[in-house]
mmCIF file with all atom_site columns, C-alpha atoms in Angstrom:
data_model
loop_
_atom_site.group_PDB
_atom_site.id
_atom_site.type_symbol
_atom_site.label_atom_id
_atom_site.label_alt_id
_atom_site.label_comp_id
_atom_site.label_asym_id
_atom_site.label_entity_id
_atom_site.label_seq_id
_atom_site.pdbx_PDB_ins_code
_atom_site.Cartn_x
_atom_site.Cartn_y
_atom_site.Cartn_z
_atom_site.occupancy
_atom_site.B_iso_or_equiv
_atom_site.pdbx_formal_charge
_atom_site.auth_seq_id
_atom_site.auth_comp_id
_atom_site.auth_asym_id
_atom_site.auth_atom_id
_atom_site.pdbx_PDB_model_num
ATOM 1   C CA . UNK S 1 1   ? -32.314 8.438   58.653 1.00 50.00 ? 158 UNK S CA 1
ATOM 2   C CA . UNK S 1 2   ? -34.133 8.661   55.571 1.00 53.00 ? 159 UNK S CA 1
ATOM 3   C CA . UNK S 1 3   ? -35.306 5.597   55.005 1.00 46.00 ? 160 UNK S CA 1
ATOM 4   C CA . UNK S 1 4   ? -36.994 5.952   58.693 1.00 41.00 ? 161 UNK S CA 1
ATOM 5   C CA . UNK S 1 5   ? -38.600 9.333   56.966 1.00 48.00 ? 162 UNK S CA 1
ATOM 6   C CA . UNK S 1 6   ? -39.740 7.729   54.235 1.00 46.00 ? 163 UNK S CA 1
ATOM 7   C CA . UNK S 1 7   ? -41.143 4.711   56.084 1.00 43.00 ? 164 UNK S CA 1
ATOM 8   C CA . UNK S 1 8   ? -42.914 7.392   58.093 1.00 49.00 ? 165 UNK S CA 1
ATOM 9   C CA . UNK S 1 9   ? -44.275 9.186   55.584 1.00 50.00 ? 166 UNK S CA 1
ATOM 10  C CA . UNK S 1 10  ? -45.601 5.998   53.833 1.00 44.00 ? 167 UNK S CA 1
ATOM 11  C CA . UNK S 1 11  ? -47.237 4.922   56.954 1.00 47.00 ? 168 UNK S CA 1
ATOM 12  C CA . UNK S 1 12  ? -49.202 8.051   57.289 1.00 45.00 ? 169 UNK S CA 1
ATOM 13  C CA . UNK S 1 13  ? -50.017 7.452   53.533 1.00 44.00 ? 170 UNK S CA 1
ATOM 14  C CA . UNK S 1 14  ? -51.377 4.347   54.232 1.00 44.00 ? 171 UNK S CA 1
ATOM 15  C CA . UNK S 1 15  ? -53.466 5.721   57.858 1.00 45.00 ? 172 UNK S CA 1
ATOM 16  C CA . UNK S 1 16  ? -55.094 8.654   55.487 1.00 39.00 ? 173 UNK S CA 1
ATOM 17  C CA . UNK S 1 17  ? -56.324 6.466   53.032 1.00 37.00 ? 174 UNK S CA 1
ATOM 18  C CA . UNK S 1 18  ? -57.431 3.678   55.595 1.00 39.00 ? 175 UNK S CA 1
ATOM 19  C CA . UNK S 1 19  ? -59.267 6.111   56.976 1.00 33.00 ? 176 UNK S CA 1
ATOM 20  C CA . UNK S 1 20  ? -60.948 7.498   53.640 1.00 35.00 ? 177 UNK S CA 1
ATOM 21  C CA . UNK S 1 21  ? -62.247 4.220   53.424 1.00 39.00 ? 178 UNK S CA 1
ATOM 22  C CA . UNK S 1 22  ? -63.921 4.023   56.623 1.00 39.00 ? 179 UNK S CA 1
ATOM 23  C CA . UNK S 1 23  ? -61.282 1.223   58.581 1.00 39.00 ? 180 UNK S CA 1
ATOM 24  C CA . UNK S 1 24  ? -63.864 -0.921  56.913 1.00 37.00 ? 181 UNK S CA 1
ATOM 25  C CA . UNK S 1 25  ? -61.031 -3.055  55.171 1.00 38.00 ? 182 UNK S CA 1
ATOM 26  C CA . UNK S 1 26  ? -62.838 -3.329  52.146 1.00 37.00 ? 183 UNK S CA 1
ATOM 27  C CA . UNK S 1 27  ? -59.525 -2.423  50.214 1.00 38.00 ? 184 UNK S CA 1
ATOM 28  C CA . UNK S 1 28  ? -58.896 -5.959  51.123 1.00 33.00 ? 185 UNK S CA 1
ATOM 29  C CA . UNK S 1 29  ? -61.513 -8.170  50.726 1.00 33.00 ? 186 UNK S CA 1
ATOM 30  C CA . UNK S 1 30  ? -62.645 -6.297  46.910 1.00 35.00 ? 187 UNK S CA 1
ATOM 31  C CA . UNK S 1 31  ? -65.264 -8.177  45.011 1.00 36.00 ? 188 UNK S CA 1
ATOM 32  C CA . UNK S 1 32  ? -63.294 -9.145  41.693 1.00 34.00 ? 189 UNK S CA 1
ATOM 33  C CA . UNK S 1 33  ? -66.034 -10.772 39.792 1.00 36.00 ? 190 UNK S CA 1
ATOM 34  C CA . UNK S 1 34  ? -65.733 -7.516  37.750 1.00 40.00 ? 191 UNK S CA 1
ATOM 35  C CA . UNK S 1 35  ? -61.927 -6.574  36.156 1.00 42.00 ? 192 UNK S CA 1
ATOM 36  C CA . UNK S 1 36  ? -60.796 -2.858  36.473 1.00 53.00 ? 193 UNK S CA 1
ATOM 37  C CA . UNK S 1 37  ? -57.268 -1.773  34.827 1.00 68.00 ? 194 UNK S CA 1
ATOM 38  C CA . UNK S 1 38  ? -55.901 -2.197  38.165 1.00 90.00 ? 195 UNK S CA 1
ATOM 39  C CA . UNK S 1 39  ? -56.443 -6.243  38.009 1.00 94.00 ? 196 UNK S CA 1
ATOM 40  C CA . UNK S 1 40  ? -53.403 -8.338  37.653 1.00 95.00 ? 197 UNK S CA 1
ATOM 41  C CA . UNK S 1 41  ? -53.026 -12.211 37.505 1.00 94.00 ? 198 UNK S CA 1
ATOM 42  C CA . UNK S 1 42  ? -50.010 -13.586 39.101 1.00 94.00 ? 199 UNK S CA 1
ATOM 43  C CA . UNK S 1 43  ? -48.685 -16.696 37.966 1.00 94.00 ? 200 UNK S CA 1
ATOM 44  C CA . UNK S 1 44  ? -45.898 -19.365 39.242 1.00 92.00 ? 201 UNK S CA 1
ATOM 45  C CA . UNK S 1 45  ? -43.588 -21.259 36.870 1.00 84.00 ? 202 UNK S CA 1
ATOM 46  C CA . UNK S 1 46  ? -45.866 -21.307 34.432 1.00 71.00 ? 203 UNK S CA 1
ATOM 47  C CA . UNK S 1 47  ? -48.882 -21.910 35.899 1.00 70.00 ? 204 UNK S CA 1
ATOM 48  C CA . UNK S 1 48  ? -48.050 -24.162 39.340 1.00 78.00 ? 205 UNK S CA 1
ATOM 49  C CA . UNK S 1 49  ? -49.840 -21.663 40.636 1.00 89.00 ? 206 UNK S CA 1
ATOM 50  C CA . UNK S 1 50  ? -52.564 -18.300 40.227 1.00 93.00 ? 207 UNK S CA 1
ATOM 51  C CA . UNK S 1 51  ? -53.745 -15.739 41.834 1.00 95.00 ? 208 UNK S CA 1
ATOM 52  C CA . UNK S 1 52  ? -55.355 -12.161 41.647 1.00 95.00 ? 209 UNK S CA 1
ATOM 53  C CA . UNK S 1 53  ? -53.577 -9.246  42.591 1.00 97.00 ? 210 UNK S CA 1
ATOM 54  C CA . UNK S 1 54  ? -55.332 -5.690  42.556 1.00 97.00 ? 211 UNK S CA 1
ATOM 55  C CA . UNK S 1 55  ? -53.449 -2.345  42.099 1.00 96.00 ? 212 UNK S CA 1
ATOM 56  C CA . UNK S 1 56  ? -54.996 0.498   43.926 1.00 96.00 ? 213 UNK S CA 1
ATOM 57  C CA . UNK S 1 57  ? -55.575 3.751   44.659 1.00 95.00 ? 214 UNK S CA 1
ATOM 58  C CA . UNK S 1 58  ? -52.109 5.808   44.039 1.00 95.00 ? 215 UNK S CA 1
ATOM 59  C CA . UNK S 1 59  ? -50.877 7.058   47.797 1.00 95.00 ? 216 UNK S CA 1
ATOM 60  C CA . UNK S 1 60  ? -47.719 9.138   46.162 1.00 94.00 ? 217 UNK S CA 1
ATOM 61  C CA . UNK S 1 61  ? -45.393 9.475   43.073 1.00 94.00 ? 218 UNK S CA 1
ATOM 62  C CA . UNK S 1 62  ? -45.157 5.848   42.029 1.00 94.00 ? 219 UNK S CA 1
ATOM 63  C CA . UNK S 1 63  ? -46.654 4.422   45.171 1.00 97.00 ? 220 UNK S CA 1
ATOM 64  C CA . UNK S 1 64  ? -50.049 2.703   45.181 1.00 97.00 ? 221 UNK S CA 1
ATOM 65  C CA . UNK S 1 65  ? -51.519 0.562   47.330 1.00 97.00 ? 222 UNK S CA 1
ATOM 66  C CA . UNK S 1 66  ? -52.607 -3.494  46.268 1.00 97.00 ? 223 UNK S CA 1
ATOM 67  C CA . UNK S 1 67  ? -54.485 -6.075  47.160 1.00 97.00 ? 224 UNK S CA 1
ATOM 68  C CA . UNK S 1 68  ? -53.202 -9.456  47.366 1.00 96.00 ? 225 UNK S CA 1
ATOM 69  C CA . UNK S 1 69  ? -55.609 -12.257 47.427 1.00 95.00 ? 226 UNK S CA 1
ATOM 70  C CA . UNK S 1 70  ? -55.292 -15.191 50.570 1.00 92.00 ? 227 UNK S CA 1
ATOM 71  C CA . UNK S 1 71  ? -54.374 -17.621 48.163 1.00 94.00 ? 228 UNK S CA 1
ATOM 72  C CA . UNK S 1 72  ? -51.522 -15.901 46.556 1.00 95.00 ? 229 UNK S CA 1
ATOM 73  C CA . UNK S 1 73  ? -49.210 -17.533 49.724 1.00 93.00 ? 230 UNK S CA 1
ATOM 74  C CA . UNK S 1 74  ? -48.997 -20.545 47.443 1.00 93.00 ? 231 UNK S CA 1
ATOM 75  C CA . UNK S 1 75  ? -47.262 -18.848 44.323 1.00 93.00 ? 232 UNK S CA 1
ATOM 76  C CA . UNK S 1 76  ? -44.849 -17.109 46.791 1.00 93.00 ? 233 UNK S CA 1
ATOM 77  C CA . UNK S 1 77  ? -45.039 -17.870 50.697 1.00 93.00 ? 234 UNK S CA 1
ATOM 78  C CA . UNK S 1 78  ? -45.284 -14.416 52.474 1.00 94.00 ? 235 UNK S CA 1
ATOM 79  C CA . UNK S 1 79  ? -46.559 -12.221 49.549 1.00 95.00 ? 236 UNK S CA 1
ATOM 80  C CA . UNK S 1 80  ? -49.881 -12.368 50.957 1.00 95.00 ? 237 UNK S CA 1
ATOM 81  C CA . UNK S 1 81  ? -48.820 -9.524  53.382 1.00 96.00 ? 238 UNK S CA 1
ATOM 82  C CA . UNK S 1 82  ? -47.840 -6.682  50.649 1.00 97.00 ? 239 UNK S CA 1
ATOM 83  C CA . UNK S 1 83  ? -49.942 -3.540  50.652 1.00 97.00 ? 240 UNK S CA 1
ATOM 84  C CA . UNK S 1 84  ? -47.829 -1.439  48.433 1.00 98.00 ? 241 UNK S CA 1
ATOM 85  C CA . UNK S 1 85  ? -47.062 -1.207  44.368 1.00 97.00 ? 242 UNK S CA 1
ATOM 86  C CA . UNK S 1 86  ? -44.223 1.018   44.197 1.00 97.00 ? 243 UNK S CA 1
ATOM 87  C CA . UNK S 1 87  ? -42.841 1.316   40.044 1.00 95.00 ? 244 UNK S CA 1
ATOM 88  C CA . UNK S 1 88  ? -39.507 2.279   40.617 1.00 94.00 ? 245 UNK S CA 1
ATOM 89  C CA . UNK S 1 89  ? -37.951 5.329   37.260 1.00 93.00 ? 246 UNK S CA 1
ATOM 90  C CA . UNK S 1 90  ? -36.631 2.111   35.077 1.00 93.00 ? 247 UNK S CA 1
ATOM 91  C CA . UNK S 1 91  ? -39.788 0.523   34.943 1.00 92.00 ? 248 UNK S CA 1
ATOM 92  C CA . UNK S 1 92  ? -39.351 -2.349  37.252 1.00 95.00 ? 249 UNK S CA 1
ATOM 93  C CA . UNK S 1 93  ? -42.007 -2.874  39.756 1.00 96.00 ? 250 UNK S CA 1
ATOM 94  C CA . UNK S 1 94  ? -41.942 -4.232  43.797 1.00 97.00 ? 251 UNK S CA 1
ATOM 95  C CA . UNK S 1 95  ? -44.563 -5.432  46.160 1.00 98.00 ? 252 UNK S CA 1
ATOM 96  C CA . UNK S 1 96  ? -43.681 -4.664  49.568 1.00 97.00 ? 253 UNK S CA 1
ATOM 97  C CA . UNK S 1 97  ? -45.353 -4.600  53.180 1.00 97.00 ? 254 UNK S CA 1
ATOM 98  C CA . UNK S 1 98  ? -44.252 -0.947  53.715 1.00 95.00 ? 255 UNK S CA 1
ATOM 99  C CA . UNK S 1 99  ? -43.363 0.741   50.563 1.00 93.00 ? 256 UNK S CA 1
ATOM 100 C CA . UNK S 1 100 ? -39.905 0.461   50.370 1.00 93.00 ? 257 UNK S CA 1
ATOM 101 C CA . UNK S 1 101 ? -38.667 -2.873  51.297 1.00 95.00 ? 258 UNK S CA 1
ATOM 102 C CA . UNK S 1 102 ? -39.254 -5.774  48.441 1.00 96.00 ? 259 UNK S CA 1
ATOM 103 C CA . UNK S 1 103 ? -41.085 -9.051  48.788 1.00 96.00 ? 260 UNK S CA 1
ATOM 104 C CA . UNK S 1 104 ? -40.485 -9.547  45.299 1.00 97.00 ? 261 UNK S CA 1
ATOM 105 C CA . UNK S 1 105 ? -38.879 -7.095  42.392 1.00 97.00 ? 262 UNK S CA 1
ATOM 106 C CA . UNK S 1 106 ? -40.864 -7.317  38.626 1.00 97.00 ? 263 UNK S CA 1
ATOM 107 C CA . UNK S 1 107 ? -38.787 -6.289  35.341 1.00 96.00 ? 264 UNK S CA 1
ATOM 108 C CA . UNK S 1 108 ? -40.868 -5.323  32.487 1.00 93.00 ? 265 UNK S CA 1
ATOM 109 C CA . UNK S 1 109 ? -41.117 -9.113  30.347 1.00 90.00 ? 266 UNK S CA 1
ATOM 110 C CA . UNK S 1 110 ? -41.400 -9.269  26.110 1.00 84.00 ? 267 UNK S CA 1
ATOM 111 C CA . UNK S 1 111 ? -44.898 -8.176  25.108 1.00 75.00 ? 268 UNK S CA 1
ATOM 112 C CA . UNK S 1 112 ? -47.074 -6.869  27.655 1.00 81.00 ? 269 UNK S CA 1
ATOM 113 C CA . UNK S 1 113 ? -46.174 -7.547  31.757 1.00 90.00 ? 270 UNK S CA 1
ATOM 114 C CA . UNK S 1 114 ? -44.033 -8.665  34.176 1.00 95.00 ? 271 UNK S CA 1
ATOM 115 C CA . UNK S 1 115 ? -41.443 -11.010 35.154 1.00 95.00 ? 272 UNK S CA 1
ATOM 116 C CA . UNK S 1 116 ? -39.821 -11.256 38.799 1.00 96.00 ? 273 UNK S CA 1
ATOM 117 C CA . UNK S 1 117 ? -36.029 -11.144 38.956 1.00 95.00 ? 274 UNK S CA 1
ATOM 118 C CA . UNK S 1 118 ? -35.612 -11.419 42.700 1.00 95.00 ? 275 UNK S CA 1
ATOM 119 C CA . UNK S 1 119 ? -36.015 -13.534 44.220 1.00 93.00 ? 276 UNK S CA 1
ATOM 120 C CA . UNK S 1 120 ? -34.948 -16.064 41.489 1.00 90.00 ? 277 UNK S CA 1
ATOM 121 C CA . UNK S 1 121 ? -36.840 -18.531 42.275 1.00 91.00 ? 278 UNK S CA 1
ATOM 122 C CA . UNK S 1 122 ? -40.087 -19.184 41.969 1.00 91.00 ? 279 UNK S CA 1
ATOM 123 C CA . UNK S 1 123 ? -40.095 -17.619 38.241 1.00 94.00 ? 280 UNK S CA 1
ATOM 124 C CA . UNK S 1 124 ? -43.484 -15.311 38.523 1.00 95.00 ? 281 UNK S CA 1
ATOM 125 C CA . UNK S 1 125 ? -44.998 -13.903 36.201 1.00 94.00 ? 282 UNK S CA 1
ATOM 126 C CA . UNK S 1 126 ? -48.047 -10.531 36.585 1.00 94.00 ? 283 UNK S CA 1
ATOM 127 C CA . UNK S 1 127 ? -50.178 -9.907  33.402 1.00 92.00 ? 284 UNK S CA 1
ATOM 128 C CA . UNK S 1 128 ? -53.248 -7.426  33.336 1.00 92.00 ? 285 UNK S CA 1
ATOM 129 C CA . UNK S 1 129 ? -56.362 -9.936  34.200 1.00 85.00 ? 286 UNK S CA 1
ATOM 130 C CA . UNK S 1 130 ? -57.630 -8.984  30.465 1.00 71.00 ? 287 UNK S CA 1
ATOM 131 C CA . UNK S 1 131 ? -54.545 -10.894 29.398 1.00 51.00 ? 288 UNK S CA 1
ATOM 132 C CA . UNK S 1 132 ? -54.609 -14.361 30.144 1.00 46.00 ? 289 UNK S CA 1
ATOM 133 C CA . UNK S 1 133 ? -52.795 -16.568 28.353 1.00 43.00 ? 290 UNK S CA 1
#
């Protein structure tokens, strides 16, 4: 019963802010010629695979809402369809299509970043955009 509450609550999160935005979708479809804090770079297997990711706008206590480019279905099929960036109390980090169910889990990696942990495979890896490697 509380996860239904929650998932509730999350969705009206999500409806308030769509609607601060105009239902324009431009959340979605950001221009990201220029790099903000919130731009991330995720990477597969050691580069296999790129693409941008954007955290957003902050929707409640360690919930924010992200952009996931078109292309990022080939570093992890299905990933495309996350909306949320929740960081969890221990520092680990999920994408997810409704806040609360993972797509894929991120520990904090040596130096500066991410790692994913589940699922295991593919091995992906989300750096700040001002830190490519």
């Amino acid at each position: 019963m509380k996860a239904l509450a929650a998932l509730i609550s999350v969705a009206a999160l999500f409806g308030i802010v769509h609607l601060f935005h105009g239902g324009s979708g431009e959340g979605r479809t950001a221009d990201h010629s220029t790099q903000s804090p919130g731009d991330y770079r995720l990477v597969a297997n050691g580069d296999e695979a790129s693409c941008a990711v954007k955290r957003g706008t902050e929707v409640a206590q360690g919930l924010s809402l992200l952009t996931v480019t078109a292309n990022c279905r080939r570093v992890l099929p299905g990933i495309e369809r996350a909306k949320f960036w929740r960081e969890q109390d221990d520092g680990t980090v999920i994408f997810s299509v409704n806040g609360i169910d993972p797509i894929v889990t991120f520990g904090v990696a040596d130096g500066d970043g991410y790692e994913s942990y589940a699922p295991t495979l593919p091995l992906l890896s989300l750096a700040a955009s001002s830190d490519r490697r």
